[in-house]
Tab-separated table of C-alpha atoms in Angstrom:
chain	number	residue	atom	x	y	z
A	1	MET	CA	14.390	-2.438	0.553
A	2	ARG	CA	11.259	-3.578	2.419
A	3	TRP	CA	8.057	-2.660	0.736
A	4	TRP	CA	5.805	-3.894	3.538
A	5	LEU	CA	4.241	-1.049	5.568
A	6	VAL	CA	1.939	-0.771	8.410
A	7	VAL	CA	0.031	2.473	8.584
A	8	VAL	CA	-3.227	3.424	10.608
A	9	CYS	CA	-5.534	5.875	8.871
A	10	LEU	CA	-8.223	7.627	10.714
A	11	ALA	CA	-11.522	8.773	9.038
A	12	ALA	CA	-12.308	12.294	8.666
A	13	CYS	CA	-15.412	11.789	11.000
A	14	PRO	CA	-14.250	11.151	14.508
A	15	GLY	CA	-16.515	9.272	16.866
A	16	PRO	CA	-18.810	10.905	19.533
A	17	ALA	CA	-17.509	11.059	23.127
A	18	ALA	CA	-18.897	8.263	25.391
A	19	ASP	CA	-20.621	10.914	27.686
A	20	GLN	CA	-21.401	13.742	25.307
A	21	GLN	CA	-22.650	13.117	21.608
A	22	GLN	CA	-22.646	15.996	19.382
A	23	PRO	CA	-25.218	16.019	16.396
A	24	TYR	CA	-23.726	15.330	12.993
A	25	ILE	CA	-24.632	18.786	11.568
A	26	GLU	CA	-23.637	18.139	7.901
A	27	PRO	CA	-26.720	17.240	5.743
A	28	MET	CA	-27.056	13.521	4.785
A	29	ALA	CA	-26.295	12.536	1.279
A	30	SER	CA	-29.323	11.686	-0.887
A	31	PRO	CA	-29.664	7.934	-1.054
A	32	SER	CA	-29.310	8.274	-4.939
A	33	ARG	CA	-26.138	10.447	-4.803
A	34	PRO	CA	-22.997	8.922	-3.155
A	35	ARG	CA	-20.900	11.400	-1.354
A	36	LEU	CA	-17.140	11.217	-0.677
A	37	ASP	CA	-16.607	11.392	3.095
A	38	ASP	CA	-12.880	10.680	3.363
A	39	SER	CA	-9.748	10.122	1.092
A	40	LEU	CA	-6.290	9.294	2.029
A	41	ILE	CA	-2.938	8.671	-0.188
A	42	GLU	CA	-0.455	6.190	1.116
A	43	PHE	CA	2.379	4.001	-0.118
A	44	ARG	CA	3.618	6.861	-2.256
A	45	PHE	CA	6.740	6.813	-4.376
A	46	GLU	CA	7.776	8.163	-7.663
A	47	GLY	CA	5.458	6.046	-10.028
A	48	GLY	CA	2.211	5.577	-7.983
A	49	GLN	CA	0.490	5.445	-4.716
A	50	ILE	CA	-2.432	3.670	-3.055
A	51	GLU	CA	-5.797	5.855	-2.559
A	52	PHE	CA	-8.236	5.039	0.097
A	53	GLU	CA	-11.689	6.452	-0.229
A	54	VAL	CA	-14.761	6.300	1.937
A	55	TRP	CA	-18.031	6.834	0.114
A	56	ARG	CA	-21.474	7.336	1.902
A	57	GLN	CA	-24.836	6.886	0.213
A	58	GLY	CA	-27.638	7.431	2.684
A	59	SER	CA	-26.766	5.373	5.834
A	60	ARG	CA	-24.422	3.006	3.765
A	61	VAL	CA	-20.728	3.470	3.972
A	62	THR	CA	-18.230	1.890	1.583
A	63	GLN	CA	-14.487	1.651	1.979
A	64	LEU	CA	-12.631	1.546	-1.450
A	65	ALA	CA	-8.972	1.256	-2.324
A	66	ARG	CA	-7.277	2.031	-5.680
A	67	ASN	CA	-3.739	1.344	-7.025
A	68	ARG	CA	-1.971	4.050	-9.144
A	69	TYR	CA	1.194	1.887	-9.950
A	70	ALA	CA	1.698	0.104	-13.144
A	71	VAL	CA	1.920	-3.230	-11.544
A	72	PRO	CA	-0.476	-5.043	-9.189
A	73	LEU	CA	-0.272	-4.684	-5.534
A	74	VAL	CA	-1.150	-7.299	-2.902
A	75	MET	CA	-2.400	-5.732	0.377
A	76	ARG	CA	-3.475	-7.131	3.707
A	77	TRP	CA	-5.901	-4.932	5.302
A	78	ALA	CA	-7.987	-4.572	8.495
A	79	ILE	CA	-10.614	-2.127	9.936
A	80	PRO	CA	-10.209	-3.235	13.676
A	81	THR	CA	-11.894	-0.231	15.194
A	82	PHE	CA	-15.179	1.460	14.254
A	83	ALA	CA	-17.802	3.516	15.972
A	84	ASN	CA	-21.540	4.245	15.174
A	85	LEU	CA	-21.178	1.652	12.277
A	86	THR	CA	-22.459	-1.913	11.927
A	87	PRO	CA	-20.246	-3.991	9.456
A	88	LEU	CA	-22.078	-5.589	6.602
A	89	THR	CA	-18.964	-7.503	5.198
A	90	PRO	CA	-15.689	-8.812	6.716
A	91	THR	CA	-13.647	-6.116	8.300
A	92	GLU	CA	-10.203	-7.685	7.248
A	93	GLY	CA	-8.820	-9.577	4.309
A	94	VAL	CA	-6.195	-9.830	1.571
A	95	ILE	CA	-6.666	-8.328	-1.788
A	96	VAL	CA	-4.976	-7.887	-5.092
A	97	LEU	CA	-5.317	-4.369	-6.404
A	98	PRO	CA	-5.096	-4.393	-10.203
A	99	ALA	CA	-2.295	-2.414	-12.022
A	100	ALA	CA	-2.941	1.089	-13.422
A	101	ASP	CA	-2.731	1.622	-17.169
A	102	LYS	CA	0.563	3.451	-16.674
A	103	PRO	CA	2.738	4.687	-13.846
A	104	SER	CA	0.663	7.046	-11.807
A	105	GLY	CA	-2.262	6.119	-14.126
A	106	THR	CA	-5.865	5.192	-13.571
A	107	SER	CA	-7.192	1.772	-12.416
A	108	GLN	CA	-10.211	0.147	-10.907
A	109	SER	CA	-11.309	1.006	-7.369
A	110	LEU	CA	-12.088	-2.199	-5.306
A	111	VAL	CA	-14.360	-2.403	-2.374
A	112	LEU	CA	-12.831	-3.536	0.747
A	113	ALA	CA	-15.712	-3.313	3.250
A	114	GLU	CA	-19.257	-1.908	3.717
A	115	PHE	CA	-20.877	-0.555	6.825
A	116	GLU	CA	-24.366	0.762	7.996
A	117	ILE	CA	-24.531	3.853	9.955
A	118	ILE	CA	-26.391	3.071	13.274
A	119	ASP	CA	-27.539	6.629	14.016
A	120	THR	CA	-27.277	9.012	11.022
A	121	ALA	CA	-27.784	11.988	13.524
A	122	TYR	CA	-24.184	11.469	14.771
A	123	ARG	CA	-20.814	11.146	13.482
A	124	TYR	CA	-19.182	7.724	12.611
A	125	ARG	CA	-15.489	6.722	12.774
A	126	ARG	CA	-13.331	3.849	11.604
A	127	GLU	CA	-9.633	3.022	11.468
A	128	ILE	CA	-7.817	0.988	8.709
A	129	SER	CA	-4.419	-0.548	8.784
A	130	TYR	CA	-2.691	-2.205	5.914
A	131	ARG	CA	0.465	-3.831	4.561
A	132	ALA	CA	1.211	-3.786	1.011
A	133	LYS	CA	3.866	-4.922	-1.472
A	134	PHE	CA	4.360	-5.100	-5.334
A	135	GLY	CA	3.141	-8.096	-7.261
A	136	ASP	CA	0.531	-10.670	-7.495
A	137	PRO	CA	0.950	-13.851	-5.572
A	138	ARG	CA	-0.965	-15.703	-8.159
A	139	ALA	CA	1.695	-15.028	-10.845
A	140	ARG	CA	4.117	-17.753	-11.709
A	141	PRO	CA	7.854	-17.109	-12.621
A	142	GLU	CA	9.285	-17.800	-15.938
A	143	ASP	CA	12.843	-19.453	-16.479
A	144	TYR	CA	15.129	-16.531	-17.377
A	145	ALA	CA	18.895	-16.230	-17.439
A	146	TYR	CA	19.467	-12.862	-15.926
A	147	ARG	CA	22.416	-10.483	-16.874
A	148	LEU	CA	24.692	-9.252	-14.399
A	149	PRO	CA	23.929	-5.713	-13.248
A	150	TYR	CA	26.937	-4.019	-14.515
A	151	PRO	CA	28.756	-3.517	-17.966
A	152	THR	CA	30.122	-6.629	-19.677
A	153	GLY	CA	33.796	-7.278	-19.140
A	154	LEU	CA	33.793	-5.992	-15.528
A	155	THR	CA	34.198	-8.448	-12.570
A	156	PHE	CA	33.449	-7.803	-9.053
A	157	SER	CA	33.279	-10.037	-5.833
A	158	VAL	CA	29.903	-11.053	-4.174
A	159	LEU	CA	29.742	-9.614	-0.691
A	160	GLN	CA	26.512	-11.156	0.353
A	161	GLY	CA	24.313	-13.533	-1.395
A	162	PHE	CA	20.985	-15.239	-0.826
A	163	HIS	CA	19.813	-15.394	2.654
A	164	GLY	CA	22.704	-13.466	3.813
A	165	THR	CA	22.842	-13.226	7.649
A	166	PHE	CA	23.781	-9.498	7.776
A	167	SER	CA	20.749	-8.016	5.979
A	168	HIS	CA	19.147	-10.392	3.385
A	169	ARG	CA	16.087	-11.207	5.262
A	170	GLY	CA	12.437	-10.896	4.466
A	171	SER	CA	11.854	-9.206	1.207
A	172	ASN	CA	15.601	-8.962	0.676
A	173	GLU	CA	16.315	-12.691	1.104
A	174	PHE	CA	17.246	-13.300	-2.504
A	175	ALA	CA	19.295	-10.112	-3.012
A	176	VAL	CA	22.993	-10.217	-4.043
A	177	ASP	CA	25.534	-7.449	-3.106
A	178	PHE	CA	28.518	-6.798	-5.361
A	179	ASP	CA	31.688	-5.137	-4.236
A	180	CYS	CA	31.648	-2.290	-6.833
A	181	PRO	CA	33.368	0.933	-6.693
A	182	VAL	CA	31.319	4.251	-6.435
A	183	ALA	CA	30.040	5.429	-9.841
A	184	THR	CA	29.950	1.840	-11.302
A	185	PRO	CA	26.991	2.015	-13.895
A	186	VAL	CA	24.124	-0.097	-12.543
A	187	LEU	CA	22.168	-1.875	-15.286
A	188	ALA	CA	18.777	-3.641	-15.664
A	189	THR	CA	19.171	-7.376	-15.606
A	190	ARG	CA	16.399	-7.978	-17.941
A	191	ASP	CA	13.891	-5.867	-20.085
A	192	GLY	CA	11.104	-4.382	-18.057
A	193	VAL	CA	9.422	-1.116	-16.931
A	194	VAL	CA	10.407	1.007	-13.909
A	195	ILE	CA	7.422	0.913	-11.607
A	196	ALA	CA	8.706	3.068	-8.652
A	197	SER	CA	11.736	5.017	-7.474
A	198	ASN	CA	12.769	6.564	-4.100
A	199	ALA	CA	15.152	9.503	-4.316
A	200	ALA	CA	15.221	9.607	-0.506
A	201	ALA	CA	17.194	6.461	-0.023
A	202	GLN	CA	20.610	8.237	0.003
A	203	GLY	CA	22.152	6.639	2.859
A	204	ALA	CA	24.700	3.827	3.169
A	205	GLY	CA	26.284	1.921	5.988
A	206	THR	CA	26.841	-1.230	7.800
A	207	THR	CA	24.623	-0.824	10.901
A	208	SER	CA	20.882	-1.625	11.479
A	209	GLU	CA	19.621	1.828	10.773
A	210	TYR	CA	20.646	1.371	7.118
A	211	LEU	CA	18.765	-2.026	6.406
A	212	ASP	CA	16.160	-0.167	4.261
A	213	TYR	CA	18.757	1.541	2.002
């Protein structure tokens, strides 16, 4: 399954039309009291999600991200489009979001970018895009003899191994496909914690539309 996603999120405050600006009628947040202007949930499976939040304090706007999975996430993000805002920090980057304390648990919010509102009498707008996947690229693997993913004593042929030309590309390049009959128990190959599940992946087939199953 490919875990990299590309999603565009729109802020709750759309930008003014070029020929007719409408006053921003909501009261400004007090400089000493931040206000949540926008929130969005993405990359959601059983076990966690990514949460994006935009906080405003006076004329300062801060884009945050938080990881609810029990493992770190690496995310490439960008804010390529914005209106009525001046960037105070870079508008793109790569960040590792720390793991939550448990599946769907709590974790630290990290700042992605900060902006200054040009004219607080009018609405502001920004778009954010991202790609994310599980893991921390700074982690280093340990040598480990993995068990086979089915009960001891059974033997099955390998249909497709590493770098298989049919579907083992990208995040699946080191996958191994075994020729097992339906209802064969699938076992963990080493001790660990299930971090996410996707009950929607019920399809099967040999054509391109099934590459993510």
